[in-house]
Amino acid sequence: MTDTSDGTRKKTAASGPSPLALMRSAREQLAELTGLHPESVPRMEQTDDGWVLDAEVVELARVPETMSLMALYEVTLDPEGRLTGYRRIRRYERGRSDRG
């Protein structure tokens, strides 16, 4: 927080958790709520309301692994890193590539 010329305080970009801490927090919170553990976070961006991340998880493990059912979840966080929502935005088999 910094003081402004009118005596009020405003949040600075440096305040709050680091992007790495936010990512770790999002992964932990999503796992606790869904039981699914993110393997990767291919997107993370700051918004006016906090942060939005995409988290890739294994929804159904299969043998061979290339046939496992994967899902991409969109996760929203407030500026302090508290999860405010999540939704599945895509399901696919691990071995399938995106259509170009």
Short mmCIF file of N, CA and C in Angstrom, two decimals:
data_model
loop_
_atom_site.label_atom_id
_atom_site.label_comp_id
_atom_site.label_asym_id
_atom_site.label_seq_id
_atom_site.Cartn_x
_atom_site.Cartn_y
_atom_site.Cartn_z
N MET A 1 0.84 -1.17 0.00
CA MET A 1 0.00 0.00 0.00
C MET A 1 0.89 1.24 0.00
N THR A 2 0.46 2.25 -0.74
CA THR A 2 1.16 3.52 -0.74
C THR A 2 0.17 4.63 -0.46
N ASP A 3 0.69 5.72 0.10
CA ASP A 3 -0.16 6.88 0.36
C ASP A 3 -0.23 7.74 -0.89
N THR A 4 -1.44 8.24 -1.19
CA THR A 4 -1.62 9.14 -2.33
C THR A 4 -1.58 10.56 -1.83
N SER A 5 -1.56 11.53 -2.74
CA SER A 5 -1.46 12.94 -2.36
C SER A 5 -2.66 13.41 -1.54
N ASP A 6 -3.83 12.76 -1.67
CA ASP A 6 -5.00 13.18 -0.89
C ASP A 6 -5.10 12.44 0.45
N GLY A 7 -4.07 11.70 0.83
CA GLY A 7 -4.05 11.04 2.12
C GLY A 7 -4.66 9.65 2.14
N THR A 8 -5.26 9.20 1.04
CA THR A 8 -5.82 7.85 1.00
C THR A 8 -4.70 6.87 0.66
N ARG A 9 -5.01 5.60 0.84
CA ARG A 9 -4.02 4.57 0.53
C ARG A 9 -4.49 3.78 -0.68
N LYS A 10 -3.57 3.44 -1.54
CA LYS A 10 -3.91 2.63 -2.70
C LYS A 10 -2.98 1.44 -2.78
N LYS A 11 -3.51 0.35 -3.32
CA LYS A 11 -2.74 -0.88 -3.46
C LYS A 11 -1.75 -0.72 -4.61
N THR A 12 -0.54 -1.14 -4.40
CA THR A 12 0.47 -1.09 -5.45
C THR A 12 0.57 -2.45 -6.11
N ALA A 13 1.15 -2.44 -7.30
CA ALA A 13 1.28 -3.69 -8.05
C ALA A 13 2.14 -4.71 -7.30
N ALA A 14 3.07 -4.23 -6.48
CA ALA A 14 3.97 -5.13 -5.77
C ALA A 14 3.31 -5.79 -4.57
N SER A 15 2.16 -5.25 -4.13
CA SER A 15 1.52 -5.85 -2.96
C SER A 15 0.75 -7.10 -3.36
N GLY A 16 0.48 -7.93 -2.37
CA GLY A 16 -0.24 -9.17 -2.65
C GLY A 16 0.72 -10.28 -2.98
N PRO A 17 0.16 -11.49 -3.12
CA PRO A 17 1.00 -12.67 -3.41
C PRO A 17 1.68 -12.58 -4.77
N SER A 18 2.82 -13.23 -4.88
CA SER A 18 3.53 -13.30 -6.16
C SER A 18 2.76 -14.20 -7.12
N PRO A 19 2.99 -14.07 -8.42
CA PRO A 19 2.32 -14.96 -9.38
C PRO A 19 2.57 -16.44 -9.07
N LEU A 20 3.78 -16.80 -8.65
CA LEU A 20 4.08 -18.19 -8.32
C LEU A 20 3.25 -18.66 -7.12
N ALA A 21 3.14 -17.81 -6.09
CA ALA A 21 2.33 -18.16 -4.92
C ALA A 21 0.87 -18.28 -5.30
N LEU A 22 0.39 -17.41 -6.19
CA LEU A 22 -1.01 -17.49 -6.66
C LEU A 22 -1.26 -18.80 -7.40
N MET A 23 -0.31 -19.19 -8.25
CA MET A 23 -0.46 -20.43 -9.01
C MET A 23 -0.50 -21.64 -8.07
N ARG A 24 0.39 -21.66 -7.10
CA ARG A 24 0.40 -22.77 -6.14
C ARG A 24 -0.91 -22.82 -5.35
N SER A 25 -1.38 -21.66 -4.92
CA SER A 25 -2.62 -21.58 -4.17
C SER A 25 -3.80 -22.06 -5.00
N ALA A 26 -3.85 -21.65 -6.25
CA ALA A 26 -4.94 -22.07 -7.14
C ALA A 26 -4.94 -23.58 -7.32
N ARG A 27 -3.77 -24.17 -7.53
CA ARG A 27 -3.66 -25.62 -7.71
C ARG A 27 -4.15 -26.36 -6.47
N GLU A 28 -3.72 -25.89 -5.29
CA GLU A 28 -4.12 -26.53 -4.04
C GLU A 28 -5.63 -26.42 -3.80
N GLN A 29 -6.18 -25.24 -4.03
CA GLN A 29 -7.60 -25.03 -3.79
C GLN A 29 -8.46 -25.84 -4.76
N LEU A 30 -8.06 -25.89 -6.04
CA LEU A 30 -8.81 -26.68 -7.02
C LEU A 30 -8.77 -28.16 -6.65
N ALA A 31 -7.61 -28.64 -6.24
CA ALA A 31 -7.47 -30.06 -5.84
C ALA A 31 -8.34 -30.36 -4.62
N GLU A 32 -8.39 -29.44 -3.68
CA GLU A 32 -9.19 -29.66 -2.48
C GLU A 32 -10.68 -29.71 -2.81
N LEU A 33 -11.12 -28.87 -3.72
CA LEU A 33 -12.55 -28.81 -4.07
C LEU A 33 -12.98 -29.94 -4.99
N THR A 34 -12.12 -30.36 -5.91
CA THR A 34 -12.54 -31.33 -6.93
C THR A 34 -11.92 -32.71 -6.75
N GLY A 35 -10.83 -32.80 -6.00
CA GLY A 35 -10.11 -34.06 -5.90
C GLY A 35 -9.20 -34.30 -7.10
N LEU A 36 -9.12 -33.34 -8.01
CA LEU A 36 -8.30 -33.44 -9.21
C LEU A 36 -7.06 -32.58 -9.04
N HIS A 37 -5.89 -33.15 -9.33
CA HIS A 37 -4.63 -32.45 -9.11
C HIS A 37 -4.08 -31.94 -10.44
N PRO A 38 -3.99 -30.61 -10.61
CA PRO A 38 -3.50 -30.05 -11.86
C PRO A 38 -2.09 -30.52 -12.20
N GLU A 39 -1.93 -30.92 -13.46
CA GLU A 39 -0.61 -31.32 -13.96
C GLU A 39 0.13 -30.11 -14.51
N SER A 40 -0.62 -29.15 -15.05
CA SER A 40 0.02 -27.96 -15.61
C SER A 40 -0.96 -26.79 -15.53
N VAL A 41 -0.39 -25.60 -15.66
CA VAL A 41 -1.18 -24.37 -15.70
C VAL A 41 -0.72 -23.63 -16.97
N PRO A 42 -1.38 -23.91 -18.10
CA PRO A 42 -0.92 -23.33 -19.36
C PRO A 42 -1.28 -21.85 -19.55
N ARG A 43 -2.14 -21.29 -18.69
CA ARG A 43 -2.49 -19.87 -18.82
C ARG A 43 -2.67 -19.27 -17.44
N MET A 44 -2.13 -18.06 -17.29
CA MET A 44 -2.33 -17.29 -16.06
C MET A 44 -2.29 -15.83 -16.46
N GLU A 45 -3.35 -15.11 -16.13
CA GLU A 45 -3.34 -13.69 -16.45
C GLU A 45 -4.07 -12.88 -15.38
N GLN A 46 -3.59 -11.67 -15.19
CA GLN A 46 -4.20 -10.77 -14.23
C GLN A 46 -5.37 -10.07 -14.89
N THR A 47 -6.47 -9.92 -14.15
CA THR A 47 -7.65 -9.22 -14.64
C THR A 47 -7.96 -8.06 -13.69
N ASP A 48 -8.98 -7.30 -14.02
CA ASP A 48 -9.40 -6.20 -13.15
C ASP A 48 -9.89 -6.72 -11.80
N ASP A 49 -10.41 -7.96 -11.77
CA ASP A 49 -10.99 -8.53 -10.55
C ASP A 49 -10.06 -9.47 -9.80
N GLY A 50 -8.87 -9.71 -10.32
CA GLY A 50 -7.94 -10.64 -9.68
C GLY A 50 -7.11 -11.37 -10.71
N TRP A 51 -7.30 -12.69 -10.79
CA TRP A 51 -6.51 -13.53 -11.69
C TRP A 51 -7.41 -14.60 -12.31
N VAL A 52 -7.04 -15.06 -13.51
CA VAL A 52 -7.70 -16.20 -14.14
C VAL A 52 -6.59 -17.14 -14.63
N LEU A 53 -6.79 -18.43 -14.35
CA LEU A 53 -5.82 -19.45 -14.74
C LEU A 53 -6.55 -20.59 -15.43
N ASP A 54 -5.85 -21.29 -16.29
CA ASP A 54 -6.33 -22.55 -16.83
C ASP A 54 -5.50 -23.65 -16.19
N ALA A 55 -6.15 -24.69 -15.73
CA ALA A 55 -5.46 -25.81 -15.09
C ALA A 55 -5.82 -27.10 -15.82
N GLU A 56 -4.81 -27.86 -16.22
CA GLU A 56 -5.01 -29.12 -16.91
C GLU A 56 -4.93 -30.27 -15.91
N VAL A 57 -5.96 -31.12 -15.88
CA VAL A 57 -6.02 -32.21 -14.91
C VAL A 57 -6.34 -33.53 -15.62
N VAL A 58 -5.99 -34.63 -14.97
CA VAL A 58 -6.42 -35.96 -15.43
C VAL A 58 -7.75 -36.25 -14.75
N GLU A 59 -8.81 -36.39 -15.55
CA GLU A 59 -10.12 -36.71 -14.98
C GLU A 59 -10.33 -38.21 -14.85
N LEU A 60 -9.74 -38.99 -15.76
CA LEU A 60 -9.88 -40.44 -15.72
C LEU A 60 -8.60 -41.06 -16.25
N ALA A 61 -7.85 -41.68 -15.37
CA ALA A 61 -6.59 -42.32 -15.77
C ALA A 61 -6.89 -43.64 -16.47
N ARG A 62 -6.23 -43.85 -17.59
CA ARG A 62 -6.39 -45.08 -18.37
C ARG A 62 -5.02 -45.62 -18.75
N VAL A 63 -5.01 -46.88 -19.15
CA VAL A 63 -3.80 -47.51 -19.66
C VAL A 63 -4.05 -47.84 -21.12
N PRO A 64 -3.19 -47.41 -22.02
CA PRO A 64 -1.99 -46.60 -21.79
C PRO A 64 -2.37 -45.17 -21.43
N GLU A 65 -1.39 -44.43 -20.87
CA GLU A 65 -1.62 -43.06 -20.43
C GLU A 65 -2.14 -42.15 -21.54
N THR A 66 -1.77 -42.45 -22.77
CA THR A 66 -2.21 -41.60 -23.89
C THR A 66 -3.72 -41.64 -24.08
N MET A 67 -4.39 -42.59 -23.44
CA MET A 67 -5.84 -42.68 -23.53
C MET A 67 -6.55 -42.07 -22.31
N SER A 68 -5.78 -41.54 -21.36
CA SER A 68 -6.38 -40.91 -20.18
C SER A 68 -7.26 -39.74 -20.60
N LEU A 69 -8.33 -39.53 -19.87
CA LEU A 69 -9.25 -38.43 -20.14
C LEU A 69 -8.77 -37.20 -19.37
N MET A 70 -8.46 -36.15 -20.11
CA MET A 70 -7.95 -34.90 -19.56
C MET A 70 -9.05 -33.85 -19.57
N ALA A 71 -8.88 -32.83 -18.75
CA ALA A 71 -9.81 -31.70 -18.75
C ALA A 71 -9.04 -30.42 -18.50
N LEU A 72 -9.56 -29.35 -19.06
CA LEU A 72 -9.00 -28.03 -18.84
C LEU A 72 -10.02 -27.23 -18.04
N TYR A 73 -9.62 -26.75 -16.88
CA TYR A 73 -10.48 -25.96 -16.00
C TYR A 73 -10.03 -24.51 -16.00
N GLU A 74 -11.00 -23.61 -16.06
CA GLU A 74 -10.72 -22.19 -15.86
C GLU A 74 -10.95 -21.89 -14.38
N VAL A 75 -9.97 -21.28 -13.74
CA VAL A 75 -10.01 -20.99 -12.31
C VAL A 75 -9.88 -19.47 -12.13
N THR A 76 -10.77 -18.89 -11.34
CA THR A 76 -10.69 -17.46 -11.05
C THR A 76 -10.32 -17.25 -9.60
N LEU A 77 -9.45 -16.27 -9.37
CA LEU A 77 -8.97 -15.93 -8.03
C LEU A 77 -9.18 -14.44 -7.79
N ASP A 78 -9.40 -14.09 -6.52
CA ASP A 78 -9.43 -12.67 -6.18
C ASP A 78 -7.98 -12.18 -6.09
N PRO A 79 -7.75 -10.87 -5.91
CA PRO A 79 -6.37 -10.37 -5.89
C PRO A 79 -5.48 -10.99 -4.81
N GLU A 80 -6.06 -11.51 -3.74
CA GLU A 80 -5.28 -12.13 -2.67
C GLU A 80 -5.03 -13.61 -2.90
N GLY A 81 -5.60 -14.19 -3.96
CA GLY A 81 -5.36 -15.59 -4.28
C GLY A 81 -6.42 -16.56 -3.81
N ARG A 82 -7.54 -16.05 -3.30
CA ARG A 82 -8.64 -16.94 -2.89
C ARG A 82 -9.45 -17.32 -4.12
N LEU A 83 -9.72 -18.62 -4.26
CA LEU A 83 -10.48 -19.11 -5.39
C LEU A 83 -11.91 -18.57 -5.31
N THR A 84 -12.37 -17.96 -6.39
CA THR A 84 -13.73 -17.42 -6.44
C THR A 84 -14.63 -18.21 -7.38
N GLY A 85 -14.04 -19.08 -8.19
CA GLY A 85 -14.85 -19.92 -9.08
C GLY A 85 -13.98 -20.79 -9.96
N TYR A 86 -14.61 -21.82 -10.51
CA TYR A 86 -13.93 -22.68 -11.49
C TYR A 86 -14.97 -23.32 -12.37
N ARG A 87 -14.56 -23.69 -13.58
CA ARG A 87 -15.45 -24.41 -14.49
C ARG A 87 -14.61 -25.20 -15.48
N ARG A 88 -15.16 -26.35 -15.86
CA ARG A 88 -14.48 -27.16 -16.89
C ARG A 88 -14.81 -26.54 -18.24
N ILE A 89 -13.79 -26.30 -19.03
CA ILE A 89 -14.03 -25.69 -20.33
C ILE A 89 -13.75 -26.64 -21.50
N ARG A 90 -13.11 -27.78 -21.21
CA ARG A 90 -12.80 -28.72 -22.29
C ARG A 90 -12.41 -30.07 -21.72
N ARG A 91 -12.80 -31.15 -22.43
CA ARG A 91 -12.36 -32.52 -22.11
C ARG A 91 -11.77 -33.13 -23.37
N TYR A 92 -10.76 -33.98 -23.19
CA TYR A 92 -10.11 -34.58 -24.35
C TYR A 92 -9.25 -35.75 -23.89
N GLU A 93 -8.91 -36.62 -24.82
CA GLU A 93 -7.98 -37.71 -24.53
C GLU A 93 -6.57 -37.15 -24.59
N ARG A 94 -5.73 -37.59 -23.67
CA ARG A 94 -4.35 -37.07 -23.58
C ARG A 94 -3.62 -37.17 -24.91
N GLY A 95 -3.79 -38.23 -25.62
CA GLY A 95 -3.06 -38.45 -26.87
C GLY A 95 -3.58 -37.66 -28.06
N ARG A 96 -4.65 -36.93 -27.90
CA ARG A 96 -5.23 -36.16 -29.01
C ARG A 96 -4.68 -34.74 -29.02
N SER A 97 -4.34 -34.27 -30.23
CA SER A 97 -3.87 -32.90 -30.35
C SER A 97 -5.04 -31.99 -30.73
N ASP A 98 -4.85 -30.70 -30.52
CA ASP A 98 -5.87 -29.73 -30.91
C ASP A 98 -6.03 -29.73 -32.43
N ARG A 99 -7.24 -29.50 -32.86
CA ARG A 99 -7.46 -29.37 -34.30
C ARG A 99 -7.01 -27.99 -34.72
N GLY A 100 -6.24 -27.93 -35.77
CA GLY A 100 -5.67 -26.66 -36.22
C GLY A 100 -6.41 -26.05 -37.27
#
